[in-house]
mmCIF file of C-alpha atoms in Angstrom:
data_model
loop_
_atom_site.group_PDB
_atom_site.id
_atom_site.type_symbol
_atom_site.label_atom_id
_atom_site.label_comp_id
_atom_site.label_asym_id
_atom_site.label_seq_id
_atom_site.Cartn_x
_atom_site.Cartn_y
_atom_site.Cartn_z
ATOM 1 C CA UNK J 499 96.910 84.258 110.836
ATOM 2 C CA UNK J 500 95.681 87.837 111.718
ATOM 3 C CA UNK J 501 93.380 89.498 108.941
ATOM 4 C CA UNK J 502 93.191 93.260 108.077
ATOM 5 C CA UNK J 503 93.132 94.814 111.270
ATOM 6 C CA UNK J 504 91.452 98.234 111.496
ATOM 7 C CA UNK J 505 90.785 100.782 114.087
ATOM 8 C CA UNK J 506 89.182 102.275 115.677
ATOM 9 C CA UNK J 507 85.874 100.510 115.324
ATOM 10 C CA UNK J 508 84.099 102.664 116.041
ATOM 11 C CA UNK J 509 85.091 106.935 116.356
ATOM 12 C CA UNK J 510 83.122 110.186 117.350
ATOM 13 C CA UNK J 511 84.593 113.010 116.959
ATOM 14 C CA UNK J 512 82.600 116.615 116.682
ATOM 15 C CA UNK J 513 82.827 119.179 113.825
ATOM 16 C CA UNK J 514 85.969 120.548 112.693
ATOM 17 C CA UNK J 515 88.231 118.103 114.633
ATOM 18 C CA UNK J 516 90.366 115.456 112.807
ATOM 19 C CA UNK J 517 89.854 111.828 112.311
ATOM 20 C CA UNK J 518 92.642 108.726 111.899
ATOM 21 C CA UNK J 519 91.424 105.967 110.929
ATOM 22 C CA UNK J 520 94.684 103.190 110.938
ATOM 23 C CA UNK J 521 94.690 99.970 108.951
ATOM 24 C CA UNK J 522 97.236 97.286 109.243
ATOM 25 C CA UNK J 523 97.143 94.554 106.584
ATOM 26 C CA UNK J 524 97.243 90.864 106.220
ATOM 27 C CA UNK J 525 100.824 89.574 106.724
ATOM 28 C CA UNK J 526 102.384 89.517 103.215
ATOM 29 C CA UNK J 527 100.066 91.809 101.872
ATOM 30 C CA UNK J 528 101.889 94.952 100.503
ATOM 31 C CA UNK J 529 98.788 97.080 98.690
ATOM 32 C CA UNK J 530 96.294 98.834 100.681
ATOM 33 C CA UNK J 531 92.997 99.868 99.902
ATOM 34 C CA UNK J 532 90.757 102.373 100.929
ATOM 35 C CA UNK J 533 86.870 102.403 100.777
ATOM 36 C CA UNK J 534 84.072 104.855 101.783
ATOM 37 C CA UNK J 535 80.227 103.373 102.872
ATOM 38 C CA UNK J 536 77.052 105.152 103.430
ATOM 39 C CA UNK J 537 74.261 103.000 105.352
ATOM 40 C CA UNK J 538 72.714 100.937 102.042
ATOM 41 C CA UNK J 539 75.058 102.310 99.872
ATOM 42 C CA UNK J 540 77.987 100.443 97.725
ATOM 43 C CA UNK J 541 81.479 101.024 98.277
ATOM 44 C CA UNK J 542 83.626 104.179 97.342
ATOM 45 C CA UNK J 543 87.044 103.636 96.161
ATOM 46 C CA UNK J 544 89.182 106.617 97.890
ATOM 47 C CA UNK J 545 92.873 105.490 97.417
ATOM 48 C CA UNK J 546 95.028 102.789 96.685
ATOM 49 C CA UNK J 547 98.754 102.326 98.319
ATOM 50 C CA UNK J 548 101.567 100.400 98.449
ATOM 51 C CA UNK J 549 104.432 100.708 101.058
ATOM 52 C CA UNK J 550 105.657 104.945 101.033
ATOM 53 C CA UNK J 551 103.602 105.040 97.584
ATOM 54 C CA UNK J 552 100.312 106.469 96.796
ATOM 55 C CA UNK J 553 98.835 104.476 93.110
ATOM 56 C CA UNK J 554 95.658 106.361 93.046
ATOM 57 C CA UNK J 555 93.787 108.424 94.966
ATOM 58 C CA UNK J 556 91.361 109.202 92.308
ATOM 59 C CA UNK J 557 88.608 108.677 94.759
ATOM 60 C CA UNK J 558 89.761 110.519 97.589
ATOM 61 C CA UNK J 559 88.551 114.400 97.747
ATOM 62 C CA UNK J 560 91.755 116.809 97.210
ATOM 63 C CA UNK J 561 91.110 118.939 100.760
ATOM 64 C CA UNK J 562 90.726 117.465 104.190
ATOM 65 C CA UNK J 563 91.294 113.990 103.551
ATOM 66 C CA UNK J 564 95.230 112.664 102.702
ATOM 67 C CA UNK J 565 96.418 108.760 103.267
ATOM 68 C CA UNK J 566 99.718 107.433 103.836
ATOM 69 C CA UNK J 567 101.224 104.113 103.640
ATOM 70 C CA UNK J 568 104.734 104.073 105.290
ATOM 71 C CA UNK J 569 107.491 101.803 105.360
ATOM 72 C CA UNK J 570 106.699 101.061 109.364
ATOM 73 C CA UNK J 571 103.545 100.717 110.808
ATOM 74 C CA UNK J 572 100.306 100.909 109.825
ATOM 75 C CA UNK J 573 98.258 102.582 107.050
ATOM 76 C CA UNK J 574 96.709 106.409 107.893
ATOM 77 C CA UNK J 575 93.582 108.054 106.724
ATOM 78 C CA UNK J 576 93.699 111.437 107.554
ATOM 79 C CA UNK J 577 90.533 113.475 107.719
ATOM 80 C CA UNK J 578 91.202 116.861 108.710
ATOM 81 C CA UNK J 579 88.104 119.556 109.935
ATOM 82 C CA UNK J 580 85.448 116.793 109.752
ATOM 83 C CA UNK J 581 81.836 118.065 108.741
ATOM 84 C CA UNK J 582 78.711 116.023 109.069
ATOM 85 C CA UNK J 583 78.716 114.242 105.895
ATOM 86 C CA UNK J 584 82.090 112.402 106.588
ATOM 87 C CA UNK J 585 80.035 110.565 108.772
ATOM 88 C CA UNK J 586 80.123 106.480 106.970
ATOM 89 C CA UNK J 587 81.894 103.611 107.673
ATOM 90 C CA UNK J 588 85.322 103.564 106.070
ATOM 91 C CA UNK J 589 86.902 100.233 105.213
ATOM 92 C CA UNK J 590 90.392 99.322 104.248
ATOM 93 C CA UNK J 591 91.551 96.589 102.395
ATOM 94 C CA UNK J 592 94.796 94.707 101.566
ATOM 95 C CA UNK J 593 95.906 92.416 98.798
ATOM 96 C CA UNK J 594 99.552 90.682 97.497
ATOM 97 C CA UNK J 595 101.987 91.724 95.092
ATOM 98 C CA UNK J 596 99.805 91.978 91.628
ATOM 99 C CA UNK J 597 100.967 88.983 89.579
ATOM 100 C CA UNK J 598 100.372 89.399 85.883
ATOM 101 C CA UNK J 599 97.120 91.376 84.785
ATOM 102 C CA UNK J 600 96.557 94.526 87.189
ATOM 103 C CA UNK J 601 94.067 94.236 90.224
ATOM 104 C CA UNK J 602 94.250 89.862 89.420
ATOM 105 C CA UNK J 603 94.526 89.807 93.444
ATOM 106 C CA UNK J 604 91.598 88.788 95.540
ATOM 107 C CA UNK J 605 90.826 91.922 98.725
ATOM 108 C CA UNK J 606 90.809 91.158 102.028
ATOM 109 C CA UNK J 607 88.490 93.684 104.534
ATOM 110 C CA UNK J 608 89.141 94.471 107.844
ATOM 111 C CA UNK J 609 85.810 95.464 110.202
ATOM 112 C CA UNK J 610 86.013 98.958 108.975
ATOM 113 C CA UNK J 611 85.547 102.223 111.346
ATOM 114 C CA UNK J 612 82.283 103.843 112.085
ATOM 115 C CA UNK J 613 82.898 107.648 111.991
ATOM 116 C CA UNK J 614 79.936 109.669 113.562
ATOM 117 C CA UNK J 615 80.701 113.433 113.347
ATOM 118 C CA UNK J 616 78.206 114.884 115.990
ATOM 119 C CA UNK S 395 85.139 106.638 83.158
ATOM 120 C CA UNK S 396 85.172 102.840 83.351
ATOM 121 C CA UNK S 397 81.885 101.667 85.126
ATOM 122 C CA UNK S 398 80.650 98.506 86.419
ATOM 123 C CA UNK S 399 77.221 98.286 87.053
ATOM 124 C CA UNK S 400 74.563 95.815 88.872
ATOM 125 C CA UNK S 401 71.277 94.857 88.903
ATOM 126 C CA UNK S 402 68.361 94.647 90.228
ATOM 127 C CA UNK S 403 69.375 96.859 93.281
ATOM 128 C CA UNK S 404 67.743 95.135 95.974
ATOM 129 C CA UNK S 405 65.701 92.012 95.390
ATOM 130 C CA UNK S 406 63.535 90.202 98.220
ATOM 131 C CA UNK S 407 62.634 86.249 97.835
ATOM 132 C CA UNK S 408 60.685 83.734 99.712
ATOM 133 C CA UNK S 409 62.841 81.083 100.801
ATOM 134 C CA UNK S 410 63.614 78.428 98.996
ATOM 135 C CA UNK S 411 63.427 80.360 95.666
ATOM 136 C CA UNK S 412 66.259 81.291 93.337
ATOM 137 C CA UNK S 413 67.760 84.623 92.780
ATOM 138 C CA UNK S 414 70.150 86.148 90.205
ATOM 139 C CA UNK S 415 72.188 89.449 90.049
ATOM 140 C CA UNK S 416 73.643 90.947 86.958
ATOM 141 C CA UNK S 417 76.775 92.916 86.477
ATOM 142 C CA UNK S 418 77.872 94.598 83.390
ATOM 143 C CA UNK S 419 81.252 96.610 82.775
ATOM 144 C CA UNK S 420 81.835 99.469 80.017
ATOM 145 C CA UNK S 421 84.981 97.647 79.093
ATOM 146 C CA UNK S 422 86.733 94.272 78.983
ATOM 147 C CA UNK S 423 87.891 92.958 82.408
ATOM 148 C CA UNK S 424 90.988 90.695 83.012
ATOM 149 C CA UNK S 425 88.747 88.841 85.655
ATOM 150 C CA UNK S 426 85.687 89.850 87.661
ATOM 151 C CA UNK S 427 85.338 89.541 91.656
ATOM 152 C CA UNK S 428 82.405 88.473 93.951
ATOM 153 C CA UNK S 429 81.978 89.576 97.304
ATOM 154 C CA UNK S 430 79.578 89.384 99.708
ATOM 155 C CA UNK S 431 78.369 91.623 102.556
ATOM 156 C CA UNK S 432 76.373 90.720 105.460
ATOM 157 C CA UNK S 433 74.530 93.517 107.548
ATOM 158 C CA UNK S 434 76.416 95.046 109.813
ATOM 159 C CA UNK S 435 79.607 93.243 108.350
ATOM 160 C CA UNK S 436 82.455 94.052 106.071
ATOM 161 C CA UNK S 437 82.831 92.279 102.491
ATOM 162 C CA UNK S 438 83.893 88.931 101.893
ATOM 163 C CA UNK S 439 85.581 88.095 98.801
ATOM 164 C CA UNK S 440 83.686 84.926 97.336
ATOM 165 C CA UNK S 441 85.257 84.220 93.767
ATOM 166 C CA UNK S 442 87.295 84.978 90.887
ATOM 167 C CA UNK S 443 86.836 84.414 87.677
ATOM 168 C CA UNK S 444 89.186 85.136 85.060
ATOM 169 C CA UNK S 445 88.345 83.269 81.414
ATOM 170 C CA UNK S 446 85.657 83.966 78.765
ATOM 171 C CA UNK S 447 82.306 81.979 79.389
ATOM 172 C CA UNK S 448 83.968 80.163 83.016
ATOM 173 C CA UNK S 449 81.296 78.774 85.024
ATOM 174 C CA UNK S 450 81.955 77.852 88.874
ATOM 175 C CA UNK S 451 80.278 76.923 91.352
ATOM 176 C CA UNK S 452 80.647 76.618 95.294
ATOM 177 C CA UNK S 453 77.430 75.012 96.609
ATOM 178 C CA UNK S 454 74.164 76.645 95.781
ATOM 179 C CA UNK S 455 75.776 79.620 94.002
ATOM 180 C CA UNK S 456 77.149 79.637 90.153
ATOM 181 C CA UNK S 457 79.312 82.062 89.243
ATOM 182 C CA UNK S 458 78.932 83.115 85.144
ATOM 183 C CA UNK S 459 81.883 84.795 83.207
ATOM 184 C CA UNK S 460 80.215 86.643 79.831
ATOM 185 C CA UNK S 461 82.260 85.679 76.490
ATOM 186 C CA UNK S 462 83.015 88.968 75.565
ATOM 187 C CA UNK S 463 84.678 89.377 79.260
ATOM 188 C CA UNK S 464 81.978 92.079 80.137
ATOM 189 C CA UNK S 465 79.144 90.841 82.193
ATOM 190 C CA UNK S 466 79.172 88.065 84.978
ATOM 191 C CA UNK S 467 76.132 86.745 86.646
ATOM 192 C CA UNK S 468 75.856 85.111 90.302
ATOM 193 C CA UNK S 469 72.271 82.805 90.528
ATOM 194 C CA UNK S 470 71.546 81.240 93.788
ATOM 195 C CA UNK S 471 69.606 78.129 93.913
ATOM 196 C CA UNK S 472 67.210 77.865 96.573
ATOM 197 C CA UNK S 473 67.788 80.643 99.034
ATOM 198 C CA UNK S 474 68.344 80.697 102.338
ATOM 199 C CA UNK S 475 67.984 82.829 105.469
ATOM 200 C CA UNK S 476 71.866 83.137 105.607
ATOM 201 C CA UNK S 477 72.137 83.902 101.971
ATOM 202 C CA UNK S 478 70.631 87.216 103.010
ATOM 203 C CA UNK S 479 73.553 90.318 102.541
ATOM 204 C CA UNK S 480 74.602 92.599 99.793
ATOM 205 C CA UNK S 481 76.322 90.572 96.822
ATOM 206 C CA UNK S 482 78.849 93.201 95.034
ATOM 207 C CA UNK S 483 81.188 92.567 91.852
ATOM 208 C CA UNK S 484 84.037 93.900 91.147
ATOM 209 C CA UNK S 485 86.492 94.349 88.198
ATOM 210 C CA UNK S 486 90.008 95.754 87.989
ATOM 211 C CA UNK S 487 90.399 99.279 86.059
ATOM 212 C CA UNK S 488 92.148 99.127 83.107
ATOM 213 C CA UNK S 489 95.210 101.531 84.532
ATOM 214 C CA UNK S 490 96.040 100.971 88.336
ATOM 215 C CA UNK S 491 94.594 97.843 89.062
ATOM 216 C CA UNK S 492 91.938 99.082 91.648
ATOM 217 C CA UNK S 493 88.895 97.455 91.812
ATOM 218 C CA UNK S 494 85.725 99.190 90.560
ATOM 219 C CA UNK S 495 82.853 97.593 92.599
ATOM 220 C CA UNK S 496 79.022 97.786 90.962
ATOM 221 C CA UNK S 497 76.710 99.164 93.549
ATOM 222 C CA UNK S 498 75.666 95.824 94.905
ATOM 223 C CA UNK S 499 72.686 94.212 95.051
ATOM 224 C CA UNK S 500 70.819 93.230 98.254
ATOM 225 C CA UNK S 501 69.192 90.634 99.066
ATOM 226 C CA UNK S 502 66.062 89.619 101.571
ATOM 227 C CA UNK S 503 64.802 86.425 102.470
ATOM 228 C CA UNK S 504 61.320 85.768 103.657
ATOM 229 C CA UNK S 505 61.357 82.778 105.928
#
């Protein structure tokens, strides 16, 4: 029973070129999740998703960055002209169907990708 | 904007001592998460709780639900070495459903 499944693991890339960082979820799981972490920091919400719909991407800085969730494949996070401080480890996460009371659904973390911008 | 918030931020402990984190939310939650973080790792979801004043435990850890729905509490009785990562909670915000995590708090143990 295959968990979230992210990659790259790990992914250089150099100023001003663009990242992907793809994130399938756990079988069944229809709502994606998107987090941001800086070494011995907490987690930053960027988005939430569900299949070809965006819920909120409160979190998620309006230029460079953009997320997708489509009815094939896998999940995209988009980050377009990297600069230095993209650099973190970015870590999706996927859940059920919310039953009842909103976010009432347990996440489930892939590995996460290690972006280094050099 | 909604806010969940931990504390202490980073805590260290001899082994075989006890430790407790605190996490308090602006508003009332329909249930509070636990997760746990190793070094190096990705989080781990732990628990749930979902009623006023629920207790549970799984081992050495309880997990506390405040009255009011508000604060939740995770105390671990006699530490170990492996007990050593960063405990987060979590609660759901009030319009989407996304999960607002506190900032965590980490945890050494001394050996």
């Amino acid at each position: 029973n295959a968990g979230v499944m992210q990659n790259p693991r790990h992914l250089v890339r150099r100023r001003g070129q663009e990242a992907r960082l793809r994130c399938s979820p756990m079988k069944g799981h229809s709502h994606v999740y998107w987090y941001r972490q800086l070494p011995e920091e907490g987690l930053k919400f960027m988005v939430y998703l569900q299949k070809e719909n965006i819920i909120d991407e409160s979190g998620m800085p309006k230029e460079r960055f953009s997320a997708e969730f489509p009815k094939e494949g896998p999940s995209i996070l988009r980050i377009q002209q990297v600069v230095r401080g993209d650099s973190a480890a970015y870590f999706c996460a996927s859940s059920p169907r919310q039953l009842g009371a909103l976010g009432n659904q347990p996440q489930h973390f892939g590995d996460g990708t290690r972006l280094s911008i050099l | 904007g909604q806010q969940v918030m931990q504390i202490p931020q980073y805590q260290h402990v001899q082994e075989g001592e006890d430790f407790t984190t605190y996490c308090n939310s602006s508003t009332t939650l329909s249930n509070i998460q636990w997760y746990k973080q190793r070094p190096g790792g990705h989080p781990v979801f732990l628990i749930q709780l979902v009623k006023s004043g629920e207790v549970k435990k799984q081992k050495r850890l309880t997990f506390q639900f405040g009255e009011a729905k508000k604060n939740s509490s995770l105390h671990i009785t006699a530490t170990q070495t492996t007990d050593v990562g960063t405990y987060f909670c979590a609660g759901p915000s009030s319009n989407t459903g996304k999960l607002i995590f506190g900032q965590g708090t980490t945890l050494q143990v001394k050996p």
